[in-house]
N, CA and C atoms as an extended XYZ file, in Angstrom:
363
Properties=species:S:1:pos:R:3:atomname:S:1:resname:S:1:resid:I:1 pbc="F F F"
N        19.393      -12.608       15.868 N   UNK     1
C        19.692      -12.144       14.537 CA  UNK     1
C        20.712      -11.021       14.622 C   UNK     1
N        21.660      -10.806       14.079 N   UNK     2
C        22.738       -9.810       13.895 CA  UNK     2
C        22.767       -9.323       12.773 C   UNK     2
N        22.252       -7.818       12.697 N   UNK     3
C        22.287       -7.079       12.061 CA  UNK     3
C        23.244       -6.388       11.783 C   UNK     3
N        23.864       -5.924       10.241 N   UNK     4
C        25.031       -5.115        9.890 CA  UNK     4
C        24.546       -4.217       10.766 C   UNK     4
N        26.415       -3.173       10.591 N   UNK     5
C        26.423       -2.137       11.477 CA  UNK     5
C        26.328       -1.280        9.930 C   UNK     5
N        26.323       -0.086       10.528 N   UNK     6
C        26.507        1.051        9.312 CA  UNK     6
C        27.165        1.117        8.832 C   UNK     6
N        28.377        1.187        7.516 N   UNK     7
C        29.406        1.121        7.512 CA  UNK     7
C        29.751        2.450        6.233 C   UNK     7
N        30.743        2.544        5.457 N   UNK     8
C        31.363        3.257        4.629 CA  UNK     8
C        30.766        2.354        3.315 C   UNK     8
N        29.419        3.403        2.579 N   UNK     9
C        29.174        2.992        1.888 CA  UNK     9
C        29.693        2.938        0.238 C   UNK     9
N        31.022        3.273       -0.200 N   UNK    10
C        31.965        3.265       -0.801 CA  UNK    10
C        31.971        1.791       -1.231 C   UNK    10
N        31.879        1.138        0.120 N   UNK    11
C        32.111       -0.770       -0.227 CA  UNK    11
C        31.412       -1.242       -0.417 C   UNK    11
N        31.134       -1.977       -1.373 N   UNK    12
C        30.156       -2.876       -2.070 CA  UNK    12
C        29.384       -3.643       -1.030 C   UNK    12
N        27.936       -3.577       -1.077 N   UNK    13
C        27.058       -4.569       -0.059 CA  UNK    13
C        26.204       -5.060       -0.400 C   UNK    13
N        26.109       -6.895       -0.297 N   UNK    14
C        25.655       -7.644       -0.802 CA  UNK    14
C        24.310       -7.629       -0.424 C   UNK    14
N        23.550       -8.148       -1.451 N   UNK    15
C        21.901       -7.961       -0.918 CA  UNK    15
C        21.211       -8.369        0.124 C   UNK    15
N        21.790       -8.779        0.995 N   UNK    16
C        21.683       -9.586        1.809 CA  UNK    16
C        22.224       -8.514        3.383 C   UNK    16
N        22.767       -7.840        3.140 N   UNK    17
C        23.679       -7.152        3.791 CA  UNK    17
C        22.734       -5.861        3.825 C   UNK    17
N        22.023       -5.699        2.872 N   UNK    18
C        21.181       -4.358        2.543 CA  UNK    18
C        19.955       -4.721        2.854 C   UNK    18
N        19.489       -5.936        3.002 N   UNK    19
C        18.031       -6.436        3.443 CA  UNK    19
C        18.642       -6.494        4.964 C   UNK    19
N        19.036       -6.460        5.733 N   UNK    20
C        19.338       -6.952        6.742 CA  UNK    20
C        19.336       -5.294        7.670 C   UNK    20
N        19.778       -4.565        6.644 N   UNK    21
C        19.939       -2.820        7.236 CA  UNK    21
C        18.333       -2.218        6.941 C   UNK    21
N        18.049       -2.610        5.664 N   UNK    22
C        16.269       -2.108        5.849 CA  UNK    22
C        15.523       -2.742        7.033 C   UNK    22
N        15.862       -4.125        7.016 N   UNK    23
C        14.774       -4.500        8.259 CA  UNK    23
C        15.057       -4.051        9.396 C   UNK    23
N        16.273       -3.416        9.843 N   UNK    24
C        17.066       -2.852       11.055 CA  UNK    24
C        15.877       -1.286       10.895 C   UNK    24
N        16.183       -0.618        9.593 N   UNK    25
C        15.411        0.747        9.753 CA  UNK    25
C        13.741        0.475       10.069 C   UNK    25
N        13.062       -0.305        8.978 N   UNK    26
C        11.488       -0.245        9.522 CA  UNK    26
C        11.512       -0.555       11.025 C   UNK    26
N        12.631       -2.233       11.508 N   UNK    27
C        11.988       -2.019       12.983 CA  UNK    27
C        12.167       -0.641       13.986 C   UNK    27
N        12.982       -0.238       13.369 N   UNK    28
C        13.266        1.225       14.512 CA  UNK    28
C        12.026        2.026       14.034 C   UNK    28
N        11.950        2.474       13.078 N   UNK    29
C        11.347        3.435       12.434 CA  UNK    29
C         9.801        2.943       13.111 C   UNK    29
N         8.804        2.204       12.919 N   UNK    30
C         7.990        1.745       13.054 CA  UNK    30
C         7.711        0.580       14.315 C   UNK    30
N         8.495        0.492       15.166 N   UNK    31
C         8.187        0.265       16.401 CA  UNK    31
C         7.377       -1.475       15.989 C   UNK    31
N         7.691       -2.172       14.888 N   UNK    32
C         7.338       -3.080       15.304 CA  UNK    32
C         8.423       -4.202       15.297 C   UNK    32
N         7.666       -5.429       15.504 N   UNK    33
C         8.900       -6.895       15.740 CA  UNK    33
C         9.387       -7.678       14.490 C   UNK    33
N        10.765       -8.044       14.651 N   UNK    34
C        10.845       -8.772       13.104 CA  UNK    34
C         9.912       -9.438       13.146 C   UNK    34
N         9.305      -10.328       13.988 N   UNK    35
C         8.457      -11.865       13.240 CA  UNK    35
C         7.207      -10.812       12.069 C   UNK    35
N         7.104       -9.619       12.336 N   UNK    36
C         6.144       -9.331       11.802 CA  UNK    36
C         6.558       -8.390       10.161 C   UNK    36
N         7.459       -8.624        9.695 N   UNK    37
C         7.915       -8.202        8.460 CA  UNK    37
C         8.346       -9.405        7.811 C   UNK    37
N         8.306       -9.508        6.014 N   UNK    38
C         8.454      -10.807        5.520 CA  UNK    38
C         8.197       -9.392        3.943 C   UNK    38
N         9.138      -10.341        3.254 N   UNK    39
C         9.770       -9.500        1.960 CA  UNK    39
C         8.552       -9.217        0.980 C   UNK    39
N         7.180       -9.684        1.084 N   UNK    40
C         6.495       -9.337        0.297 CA  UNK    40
C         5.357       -8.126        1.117 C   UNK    40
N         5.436       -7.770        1.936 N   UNK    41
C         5.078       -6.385        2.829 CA  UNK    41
C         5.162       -5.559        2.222 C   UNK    41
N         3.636       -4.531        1.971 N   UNK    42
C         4.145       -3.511        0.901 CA  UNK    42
C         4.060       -2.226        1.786 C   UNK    42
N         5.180       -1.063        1.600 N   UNK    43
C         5.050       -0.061        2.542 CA  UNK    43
C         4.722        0.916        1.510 C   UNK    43
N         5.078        2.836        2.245 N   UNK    44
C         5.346        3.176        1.011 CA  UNK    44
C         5.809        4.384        2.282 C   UNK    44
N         6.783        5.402        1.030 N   UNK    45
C         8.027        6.212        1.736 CA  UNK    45
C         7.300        7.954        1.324 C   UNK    45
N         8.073        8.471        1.936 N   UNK    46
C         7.613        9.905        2.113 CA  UNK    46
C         7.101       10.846        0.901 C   UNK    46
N         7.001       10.043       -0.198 N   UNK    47
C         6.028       11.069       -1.186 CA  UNK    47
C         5.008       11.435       -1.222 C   UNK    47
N         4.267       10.237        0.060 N   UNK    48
C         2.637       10.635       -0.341 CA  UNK    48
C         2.276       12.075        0.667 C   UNK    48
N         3.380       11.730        1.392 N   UNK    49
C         3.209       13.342        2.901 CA  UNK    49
C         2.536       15.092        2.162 C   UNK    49
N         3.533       15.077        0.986 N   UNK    50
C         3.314       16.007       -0.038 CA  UNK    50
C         2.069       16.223       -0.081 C   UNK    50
N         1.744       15.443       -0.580 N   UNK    51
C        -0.128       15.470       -1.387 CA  UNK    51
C        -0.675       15.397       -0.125 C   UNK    51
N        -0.532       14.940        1.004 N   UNK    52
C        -1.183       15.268        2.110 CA  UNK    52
C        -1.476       16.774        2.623 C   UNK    52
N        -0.068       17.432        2.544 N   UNK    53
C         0.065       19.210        3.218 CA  UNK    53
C        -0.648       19.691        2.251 C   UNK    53
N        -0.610       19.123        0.921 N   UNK    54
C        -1.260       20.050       -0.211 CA  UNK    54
C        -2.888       20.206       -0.231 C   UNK    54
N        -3.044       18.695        0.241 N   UNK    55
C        -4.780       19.189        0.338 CA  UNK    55
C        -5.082       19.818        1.540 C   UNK    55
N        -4.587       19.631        2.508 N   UNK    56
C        -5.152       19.840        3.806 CA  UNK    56
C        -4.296       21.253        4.322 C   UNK    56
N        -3.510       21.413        3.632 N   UNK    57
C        -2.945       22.993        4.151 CA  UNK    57
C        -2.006       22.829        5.474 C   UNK    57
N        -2.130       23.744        6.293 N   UNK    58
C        -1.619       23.572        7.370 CA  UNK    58
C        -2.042       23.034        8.643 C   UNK    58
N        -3.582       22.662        8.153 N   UNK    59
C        -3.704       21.300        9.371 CA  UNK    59
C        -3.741       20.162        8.684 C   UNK    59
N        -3.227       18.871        9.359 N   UNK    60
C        -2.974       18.064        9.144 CA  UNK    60
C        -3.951       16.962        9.682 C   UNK    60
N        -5.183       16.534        9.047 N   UNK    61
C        -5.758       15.889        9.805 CA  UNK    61
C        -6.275       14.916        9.108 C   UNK    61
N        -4.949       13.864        9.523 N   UNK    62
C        -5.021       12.533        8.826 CA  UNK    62
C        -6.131       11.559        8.560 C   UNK    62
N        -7.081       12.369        9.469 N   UNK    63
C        -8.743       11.167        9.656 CA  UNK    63
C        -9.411       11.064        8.520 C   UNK    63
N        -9.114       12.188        7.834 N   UNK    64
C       -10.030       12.214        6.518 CA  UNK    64
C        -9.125       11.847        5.238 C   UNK    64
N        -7.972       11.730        4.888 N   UNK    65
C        -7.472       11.171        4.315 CA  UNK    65
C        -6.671       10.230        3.762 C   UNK    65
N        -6.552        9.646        2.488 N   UNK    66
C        -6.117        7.906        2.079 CA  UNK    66
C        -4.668        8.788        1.769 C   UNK    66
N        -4.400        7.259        1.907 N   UNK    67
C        -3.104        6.916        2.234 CA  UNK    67
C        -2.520        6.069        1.991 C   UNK    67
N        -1.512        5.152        0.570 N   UNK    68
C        -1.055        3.918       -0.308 CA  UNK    68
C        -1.560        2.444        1.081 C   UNK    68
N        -2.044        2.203        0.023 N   UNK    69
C        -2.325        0.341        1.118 CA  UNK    69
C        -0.801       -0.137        1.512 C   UNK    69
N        -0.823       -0.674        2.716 N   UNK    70
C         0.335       -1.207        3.011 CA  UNK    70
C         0.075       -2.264        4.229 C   UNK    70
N         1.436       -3.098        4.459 N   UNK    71
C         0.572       -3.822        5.165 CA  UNK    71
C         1.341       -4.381        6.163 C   UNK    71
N         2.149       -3.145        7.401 N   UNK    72
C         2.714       -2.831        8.152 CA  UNK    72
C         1.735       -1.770        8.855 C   UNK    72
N         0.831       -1.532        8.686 N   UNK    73
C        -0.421       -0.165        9.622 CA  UNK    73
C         0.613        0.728        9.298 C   UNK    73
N         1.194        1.634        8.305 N   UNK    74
C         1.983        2.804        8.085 CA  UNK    74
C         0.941        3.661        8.369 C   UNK    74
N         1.511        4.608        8.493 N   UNK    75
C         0.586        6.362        8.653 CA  UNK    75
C         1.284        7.088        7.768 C   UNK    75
N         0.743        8.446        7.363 N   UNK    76
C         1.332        9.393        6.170 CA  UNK    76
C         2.455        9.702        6.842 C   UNK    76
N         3.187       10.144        8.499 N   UNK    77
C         4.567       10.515        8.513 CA  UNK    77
C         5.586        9.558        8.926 C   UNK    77
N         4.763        7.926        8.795 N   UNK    78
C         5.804        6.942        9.142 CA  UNK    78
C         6.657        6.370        7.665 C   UNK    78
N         5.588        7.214        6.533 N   UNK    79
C         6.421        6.953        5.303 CA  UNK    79
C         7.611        7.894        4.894 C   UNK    79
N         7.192        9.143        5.077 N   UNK    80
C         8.411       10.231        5.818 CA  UNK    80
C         9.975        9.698        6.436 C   UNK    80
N         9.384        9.748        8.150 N   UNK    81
C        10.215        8.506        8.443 CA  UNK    81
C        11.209        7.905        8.347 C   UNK    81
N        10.079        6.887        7.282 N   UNK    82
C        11.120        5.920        7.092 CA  UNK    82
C        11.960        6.525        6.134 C   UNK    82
N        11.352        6.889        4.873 N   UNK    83
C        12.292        7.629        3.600 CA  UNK    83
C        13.389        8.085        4.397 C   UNK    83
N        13.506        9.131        5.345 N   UNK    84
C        14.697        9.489        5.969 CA  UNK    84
C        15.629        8.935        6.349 C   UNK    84
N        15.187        8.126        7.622 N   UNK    85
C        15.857        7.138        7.961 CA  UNK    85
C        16.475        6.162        6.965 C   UNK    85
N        16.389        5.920        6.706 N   UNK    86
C        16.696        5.171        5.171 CA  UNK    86
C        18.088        5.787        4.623 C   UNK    86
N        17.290        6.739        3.874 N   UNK    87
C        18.456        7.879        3.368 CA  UNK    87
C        19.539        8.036        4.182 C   UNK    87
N        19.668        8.229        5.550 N   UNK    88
C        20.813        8.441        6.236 CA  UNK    88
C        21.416        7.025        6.371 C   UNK    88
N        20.701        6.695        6.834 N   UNK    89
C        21.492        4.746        6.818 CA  UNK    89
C        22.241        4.398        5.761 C   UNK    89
N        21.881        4.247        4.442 N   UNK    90
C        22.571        4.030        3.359 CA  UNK    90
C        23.214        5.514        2.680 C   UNK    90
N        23.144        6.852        2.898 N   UNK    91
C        24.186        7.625        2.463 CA  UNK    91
C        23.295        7.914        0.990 C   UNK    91
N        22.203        7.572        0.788 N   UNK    92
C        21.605        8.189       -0.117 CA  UNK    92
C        20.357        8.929       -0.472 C   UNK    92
N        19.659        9.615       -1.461 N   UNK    93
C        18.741       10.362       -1.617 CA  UNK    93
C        17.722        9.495       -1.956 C   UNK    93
N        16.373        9.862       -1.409 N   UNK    94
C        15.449        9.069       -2.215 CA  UNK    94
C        14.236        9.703       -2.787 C   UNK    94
N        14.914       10.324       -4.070 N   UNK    95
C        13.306       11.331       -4.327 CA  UNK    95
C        12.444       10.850       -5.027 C   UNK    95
N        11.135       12.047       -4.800 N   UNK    96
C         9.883       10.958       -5.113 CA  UNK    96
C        10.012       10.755       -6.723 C   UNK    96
N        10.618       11.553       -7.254 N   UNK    97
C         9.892       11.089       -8.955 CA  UNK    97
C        10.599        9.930       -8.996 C   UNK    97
N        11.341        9.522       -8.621 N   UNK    98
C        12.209        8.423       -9.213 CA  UNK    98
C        11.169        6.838       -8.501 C   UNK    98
N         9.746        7.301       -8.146 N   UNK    99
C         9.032        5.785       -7.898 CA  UNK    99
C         8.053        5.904       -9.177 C   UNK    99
N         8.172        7.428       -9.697 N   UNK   100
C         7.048        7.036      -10.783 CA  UNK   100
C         5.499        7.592      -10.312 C   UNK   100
N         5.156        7.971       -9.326 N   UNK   101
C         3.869        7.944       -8.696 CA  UNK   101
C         3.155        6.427       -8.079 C   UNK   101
N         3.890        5.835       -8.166 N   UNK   102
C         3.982        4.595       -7.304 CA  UNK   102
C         3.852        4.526       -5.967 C   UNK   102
N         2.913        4.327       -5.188 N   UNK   103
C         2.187        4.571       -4.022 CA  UNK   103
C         3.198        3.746       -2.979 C   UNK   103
N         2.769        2.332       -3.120 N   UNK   104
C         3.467        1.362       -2.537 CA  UNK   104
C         4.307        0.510       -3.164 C   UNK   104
N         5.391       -0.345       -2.081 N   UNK   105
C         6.198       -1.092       -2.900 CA  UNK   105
C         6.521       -2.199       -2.143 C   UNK   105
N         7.226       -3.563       -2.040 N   UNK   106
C         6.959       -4.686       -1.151 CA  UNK   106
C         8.603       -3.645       -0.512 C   UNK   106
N         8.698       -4.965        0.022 N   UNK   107
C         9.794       -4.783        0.804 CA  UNK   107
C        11.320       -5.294        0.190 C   UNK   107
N        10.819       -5.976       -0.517 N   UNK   108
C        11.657       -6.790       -1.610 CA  UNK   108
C        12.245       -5.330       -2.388 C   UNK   108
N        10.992       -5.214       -3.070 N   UNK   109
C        11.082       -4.057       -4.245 CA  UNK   109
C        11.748       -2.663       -3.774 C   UNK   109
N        11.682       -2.791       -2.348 N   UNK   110
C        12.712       -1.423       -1.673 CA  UNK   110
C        14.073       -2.069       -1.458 C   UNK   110
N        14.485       -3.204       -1.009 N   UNK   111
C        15.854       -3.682       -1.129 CA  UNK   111
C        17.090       -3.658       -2.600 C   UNK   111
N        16.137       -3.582       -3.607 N   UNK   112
C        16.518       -3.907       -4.760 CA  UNK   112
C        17.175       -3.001       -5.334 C   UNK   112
N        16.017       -1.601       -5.304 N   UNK   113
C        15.973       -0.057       -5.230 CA  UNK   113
C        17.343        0.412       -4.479 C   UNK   113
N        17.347        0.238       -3.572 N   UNK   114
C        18.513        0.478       -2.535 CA  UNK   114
C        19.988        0.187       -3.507 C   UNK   114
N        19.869       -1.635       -3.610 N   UNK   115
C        21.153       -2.081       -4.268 CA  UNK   115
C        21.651       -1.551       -5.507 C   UNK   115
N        20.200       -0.470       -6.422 N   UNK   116
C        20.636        0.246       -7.409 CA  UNK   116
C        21.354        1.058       -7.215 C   UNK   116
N        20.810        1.413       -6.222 N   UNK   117
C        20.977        2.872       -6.181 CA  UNK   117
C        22.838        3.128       -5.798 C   UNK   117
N        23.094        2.208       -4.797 N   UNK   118
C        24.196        1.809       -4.338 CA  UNK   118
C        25.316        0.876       -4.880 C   UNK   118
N        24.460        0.274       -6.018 N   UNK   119
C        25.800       -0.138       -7.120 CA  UNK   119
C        26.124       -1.621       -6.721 C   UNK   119
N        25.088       -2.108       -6.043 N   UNK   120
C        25.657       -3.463       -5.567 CA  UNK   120
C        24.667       -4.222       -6.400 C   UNK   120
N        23.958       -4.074       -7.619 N   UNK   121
C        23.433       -4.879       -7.942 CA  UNK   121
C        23.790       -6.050       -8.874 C   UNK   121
């Protein structure tokens, strides 16, 4: 499979072109294999980290707390992460109000997001 490279996001990129760069970030980001991602996979990105530091203060001790269903085994800083990673890959911001309080989202529903955001829709 050949994955786009990074490029100058100025130029229009087809959805296809932008699904192809997300699945490039989760596999890095998350250490797992394509066969194991498929567009209806729901993840979720670095908003919930927040509400994590907030209850738990300055320890962080993920054992006792939930965390959006997803269905990639995410952890609270692989949604972090990825949000980042992300963000630098495509050249854009991804803040939390703009999911709504929306926990999780497929994988689809983050490609789409992306192509808004980026004007290729």
């Amino acid at each position: 499979m050949q994955i786009p490279d990074k490029q100058d996001n100025k130029v229009e990129l087809s959805h296809e072109e932008i699904l192809k760069r997300v699945e490039k970030v989760i596999l890095e980001t998350l250490s797992i294999q394509y066969e194991d991602i498929n567009l209806d996979d729901s993840i979720f990105l670095g908003q919930e980290y927040d509400h994590v530091t907030t209850v738990y203060g300055s320890v962080l001790d993920f054992s006792q707390c939930s965390y959006p269903e997803n269905s990639l085994g995410m952890k609270p800083l692989d949604g972090v992460e990825l949000s980042m990673a992300l963000e630098e890959e495509f050249d854009i911001e991804i803040p939390d109000e703009e999911f709504d309080g929306k926990a999780s989202m497929t994988i689809k529903e983050l490609v789409d997001f992306i192509s808004l955001k980026l004007g290729s829709a």
